[in-house]
Short mmCIF file of C-alpha atoms in Angstrom, two decimals:
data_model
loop_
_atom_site.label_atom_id
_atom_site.label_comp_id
_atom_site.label_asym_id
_atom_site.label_seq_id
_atom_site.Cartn_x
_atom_site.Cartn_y
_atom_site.Cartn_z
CA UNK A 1099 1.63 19.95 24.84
CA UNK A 1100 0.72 20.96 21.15
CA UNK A 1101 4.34 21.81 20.86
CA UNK A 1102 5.95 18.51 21.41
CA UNK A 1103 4.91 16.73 18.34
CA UNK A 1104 5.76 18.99 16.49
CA UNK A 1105 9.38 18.98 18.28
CA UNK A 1106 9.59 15.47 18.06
CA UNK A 1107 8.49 14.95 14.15
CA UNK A 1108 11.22 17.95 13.64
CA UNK A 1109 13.84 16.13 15.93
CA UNK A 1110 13.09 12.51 14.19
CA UNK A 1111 14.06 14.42 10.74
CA UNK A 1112 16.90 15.80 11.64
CA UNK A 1113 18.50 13.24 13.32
CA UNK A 1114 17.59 11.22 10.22
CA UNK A 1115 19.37 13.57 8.11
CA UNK A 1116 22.49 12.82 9.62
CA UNK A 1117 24.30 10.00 7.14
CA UNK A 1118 26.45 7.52 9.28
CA UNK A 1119 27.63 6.22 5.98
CA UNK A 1120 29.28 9.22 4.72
CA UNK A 1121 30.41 9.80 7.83
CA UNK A 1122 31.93 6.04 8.70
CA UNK A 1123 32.80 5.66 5.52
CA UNK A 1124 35.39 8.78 5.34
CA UNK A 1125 36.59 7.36 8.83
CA UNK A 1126 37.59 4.34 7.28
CA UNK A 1127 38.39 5.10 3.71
CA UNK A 1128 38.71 8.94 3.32
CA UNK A 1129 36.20 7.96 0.58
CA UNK A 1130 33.13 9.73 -0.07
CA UNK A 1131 30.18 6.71 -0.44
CA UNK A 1132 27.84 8.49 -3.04
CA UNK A 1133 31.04 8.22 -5.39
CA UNK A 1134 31.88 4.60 -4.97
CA UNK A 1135 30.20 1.25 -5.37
CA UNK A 1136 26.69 1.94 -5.99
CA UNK A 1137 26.52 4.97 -4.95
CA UNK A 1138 24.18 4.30 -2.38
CA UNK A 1139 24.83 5.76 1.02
CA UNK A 1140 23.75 2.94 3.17
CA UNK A 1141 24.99 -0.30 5.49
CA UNK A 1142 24.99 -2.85 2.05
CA UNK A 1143 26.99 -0.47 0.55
CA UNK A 1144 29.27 0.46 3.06
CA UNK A 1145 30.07 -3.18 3.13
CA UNK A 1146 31.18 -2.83 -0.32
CA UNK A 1147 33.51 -0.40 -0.02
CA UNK A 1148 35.26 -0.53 4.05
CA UNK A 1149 33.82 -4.09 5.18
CA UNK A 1150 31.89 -5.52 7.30
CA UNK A 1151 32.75 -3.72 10.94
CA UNK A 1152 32.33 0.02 8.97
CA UNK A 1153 28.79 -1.42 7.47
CA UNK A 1154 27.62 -2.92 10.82
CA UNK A 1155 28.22 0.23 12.77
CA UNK A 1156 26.06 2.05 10.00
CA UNK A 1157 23.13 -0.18 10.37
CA UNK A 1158 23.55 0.13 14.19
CA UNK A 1159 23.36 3.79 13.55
CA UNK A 1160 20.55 4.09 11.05
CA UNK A 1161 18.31 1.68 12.88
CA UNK A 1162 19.07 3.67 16.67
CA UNK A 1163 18.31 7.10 14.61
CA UNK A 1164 14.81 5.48 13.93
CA UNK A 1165 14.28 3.55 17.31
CA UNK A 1166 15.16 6.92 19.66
CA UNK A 1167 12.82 9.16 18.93
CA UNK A 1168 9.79 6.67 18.44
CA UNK A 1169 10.78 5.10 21.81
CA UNK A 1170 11.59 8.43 23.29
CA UNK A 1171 8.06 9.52 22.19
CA UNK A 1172 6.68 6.05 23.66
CA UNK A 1173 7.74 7.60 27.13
CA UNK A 1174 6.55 11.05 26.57
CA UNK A 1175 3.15 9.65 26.08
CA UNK A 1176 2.53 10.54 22.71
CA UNK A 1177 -0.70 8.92 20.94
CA UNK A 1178 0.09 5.94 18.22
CA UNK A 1179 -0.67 8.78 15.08
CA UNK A 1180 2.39 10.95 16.35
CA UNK A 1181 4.17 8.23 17.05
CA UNK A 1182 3.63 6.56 13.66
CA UNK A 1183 4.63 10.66 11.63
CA UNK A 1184 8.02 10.88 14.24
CA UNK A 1185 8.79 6.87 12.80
CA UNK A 1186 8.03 8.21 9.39
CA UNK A 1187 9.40 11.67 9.63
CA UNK A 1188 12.84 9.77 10.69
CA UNK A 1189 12.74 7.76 7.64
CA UNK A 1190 12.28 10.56 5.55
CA UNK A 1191 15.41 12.26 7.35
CA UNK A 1192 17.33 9.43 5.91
CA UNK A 1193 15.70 9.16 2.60
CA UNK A 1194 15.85 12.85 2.18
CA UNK A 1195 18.46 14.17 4.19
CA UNK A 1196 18.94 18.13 4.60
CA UNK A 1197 22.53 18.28 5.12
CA UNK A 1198 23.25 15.89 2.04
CA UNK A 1199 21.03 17.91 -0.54
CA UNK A 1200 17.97 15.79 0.04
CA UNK A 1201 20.07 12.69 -1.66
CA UNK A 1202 20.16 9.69 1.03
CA UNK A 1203 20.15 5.91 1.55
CA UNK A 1204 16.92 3.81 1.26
CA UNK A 1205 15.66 3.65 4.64
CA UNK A 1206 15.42 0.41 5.41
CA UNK A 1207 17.71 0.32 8.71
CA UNK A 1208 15.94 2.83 9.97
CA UNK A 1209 12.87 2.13 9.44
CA UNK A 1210 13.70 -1.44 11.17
CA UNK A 1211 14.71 0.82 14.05
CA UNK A 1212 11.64 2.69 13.82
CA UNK A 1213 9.33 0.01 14.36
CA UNK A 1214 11.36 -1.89 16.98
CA UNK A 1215 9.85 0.60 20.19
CA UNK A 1216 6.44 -0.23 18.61
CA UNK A 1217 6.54 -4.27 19.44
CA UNK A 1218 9.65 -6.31 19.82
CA UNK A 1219 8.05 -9.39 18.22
CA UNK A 1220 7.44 -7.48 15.12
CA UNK A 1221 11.29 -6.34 14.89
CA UNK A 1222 11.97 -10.01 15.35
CA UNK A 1223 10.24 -11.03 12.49
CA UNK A 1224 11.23 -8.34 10.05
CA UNK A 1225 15.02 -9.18 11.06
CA UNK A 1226 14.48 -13.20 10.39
CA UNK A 1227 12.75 -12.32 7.02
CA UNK A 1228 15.63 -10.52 5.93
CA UNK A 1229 17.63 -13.18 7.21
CA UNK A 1230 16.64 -15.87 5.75
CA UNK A 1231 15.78 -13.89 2.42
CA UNK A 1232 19.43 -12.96 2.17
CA UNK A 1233 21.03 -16.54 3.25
CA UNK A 1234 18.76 -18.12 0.33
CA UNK A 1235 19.69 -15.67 -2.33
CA UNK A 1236 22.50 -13.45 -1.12
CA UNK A 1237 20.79 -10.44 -2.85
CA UNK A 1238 20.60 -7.70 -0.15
CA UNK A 1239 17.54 -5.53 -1.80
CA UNK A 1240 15.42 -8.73 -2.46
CA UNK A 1241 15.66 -9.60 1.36
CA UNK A 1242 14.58 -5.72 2.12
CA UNK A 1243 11.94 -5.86 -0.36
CA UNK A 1244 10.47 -9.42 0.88
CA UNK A 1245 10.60 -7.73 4.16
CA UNK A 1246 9.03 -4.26 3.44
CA UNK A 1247 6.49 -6.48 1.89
CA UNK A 1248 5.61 -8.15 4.93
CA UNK A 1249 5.88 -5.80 7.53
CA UNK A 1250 2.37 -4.93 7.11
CA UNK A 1251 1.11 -8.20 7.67
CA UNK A 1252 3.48 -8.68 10.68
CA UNK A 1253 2.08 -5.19 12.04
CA UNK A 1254 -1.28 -6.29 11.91
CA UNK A 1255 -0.57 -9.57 13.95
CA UNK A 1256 1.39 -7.91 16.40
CA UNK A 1257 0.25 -3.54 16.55
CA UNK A 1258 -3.33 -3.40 14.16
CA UNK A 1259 -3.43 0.29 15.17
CA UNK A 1260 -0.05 0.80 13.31
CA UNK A 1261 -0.81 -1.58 10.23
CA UNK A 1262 -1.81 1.95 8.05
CA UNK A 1263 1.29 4.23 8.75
CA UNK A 1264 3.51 1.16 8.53
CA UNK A 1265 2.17 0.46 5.61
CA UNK A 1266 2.56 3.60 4.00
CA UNK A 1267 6.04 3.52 5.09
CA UNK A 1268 6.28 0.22 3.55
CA UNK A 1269 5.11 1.61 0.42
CA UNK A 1270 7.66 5.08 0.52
CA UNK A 1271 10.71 2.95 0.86
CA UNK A 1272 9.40 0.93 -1.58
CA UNK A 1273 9.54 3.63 -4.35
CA UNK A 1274 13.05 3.97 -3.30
CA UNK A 1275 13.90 0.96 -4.54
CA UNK A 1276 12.53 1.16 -7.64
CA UNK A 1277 15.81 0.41 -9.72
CA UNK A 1278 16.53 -2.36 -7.29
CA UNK A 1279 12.94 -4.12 -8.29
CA UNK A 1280 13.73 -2.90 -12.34
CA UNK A 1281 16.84 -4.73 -11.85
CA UNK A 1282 15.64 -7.83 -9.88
CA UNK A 1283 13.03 -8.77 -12.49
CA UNK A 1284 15.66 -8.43 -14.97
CA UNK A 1285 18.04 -10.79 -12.88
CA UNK A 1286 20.47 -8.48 -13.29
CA UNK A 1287 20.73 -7.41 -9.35
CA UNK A 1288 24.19 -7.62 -7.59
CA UNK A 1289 24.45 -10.92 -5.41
CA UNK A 1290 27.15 -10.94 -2.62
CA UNK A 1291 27.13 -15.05 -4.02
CA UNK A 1292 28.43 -13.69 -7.29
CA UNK A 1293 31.13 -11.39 -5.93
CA UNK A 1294 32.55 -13.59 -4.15
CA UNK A 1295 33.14 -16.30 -6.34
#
């Protein structure tokens, strides 16, 4: 049994590392992602540069390669602190992909996905924080931020024995939106209200 947490923290990395937005992206653009719009290989960028069916399949991707191997390790009865390294360890896939150089998105969808297995109700409030973030101010990274913010306190309502790794995941994804925070205290962040004026 000492063997399969280690599989699964592997597994959750690697299938992290695998970018659906470079992938999804070439499918529908025969563009490379890291060289357009921001730069950014994630869902708000993909949106950017193929629209919105290429950027939803991305999220849909990023989030399931968070949510399978946490739920996956739900079932093979692993104890909350593996579970809580395989949700991390699939973040840091994404962040930090292997097969992309260690230069990925931001994490966000999949660390959404990530915490879904651990309570639904928690899922469901991180998704209507973004929501409602986003439909207020149209600025993408302020709804994820305003999110990752809360997700803590939402954990501790919901899953208290998952408030700490949470939390440091929080804090990780955080960091990798450092320009994004730079940028939204400047008011200089991209809105989707601006573009499309």
């Amino acid at each position: 049994m000492t063997s399969l947490p280690v599989f699964f923290i592997i597994g959750a990395y690697l299938l992290g590392s695998v970018s659906s937005a470079i992938v999804v992206t070439r499918v529908f653009t025969r563009q490379d992602i890291r060289t357009q719009g921001s730069g950014n290989p994630g869902a708000t960028n993909v949106y950017r540069v193929a629209g919105k069916k290429a950027a939803a399949i991305v999220f849909l991707f990023d989030a399931l390669k968070g949510a399978l191997p946490v739920y996956l390790g739900f079932l093979y009865g692993l104890e909350p602190l593996v579970l809580s390294a395989v949700a991390i360890s699939a973040c840091l896939g994404h962040i930090f992909p292997i097969f992309y150089k260690f230069k990925g998105g931001k994490g966000v969808a999949t660390a959404i996905g990530a915490i879904f297995p651990i309570h639904w109700g928690l899922t469901l409030c991180l998704l209507s924080t973004w929501t409602i973030v986003f439909f207020v101010s149209r600025i993408s990274s302020l709804a994820a931020v305003v999110s990752l913010t809360m997700a803590p306190i939402y954990t501790y309502i919901f899953k208290p024995d998952f408030t700490l790794p949470v939390l440091l995941l929080c804090l990780i994804i955080l960091l990798k939106h450092k320009s994004n925070l730079i940028s939204l205290v400047r008011h200089q962040e991209s809105s989707f209200r601006k573009r499309n004026k």
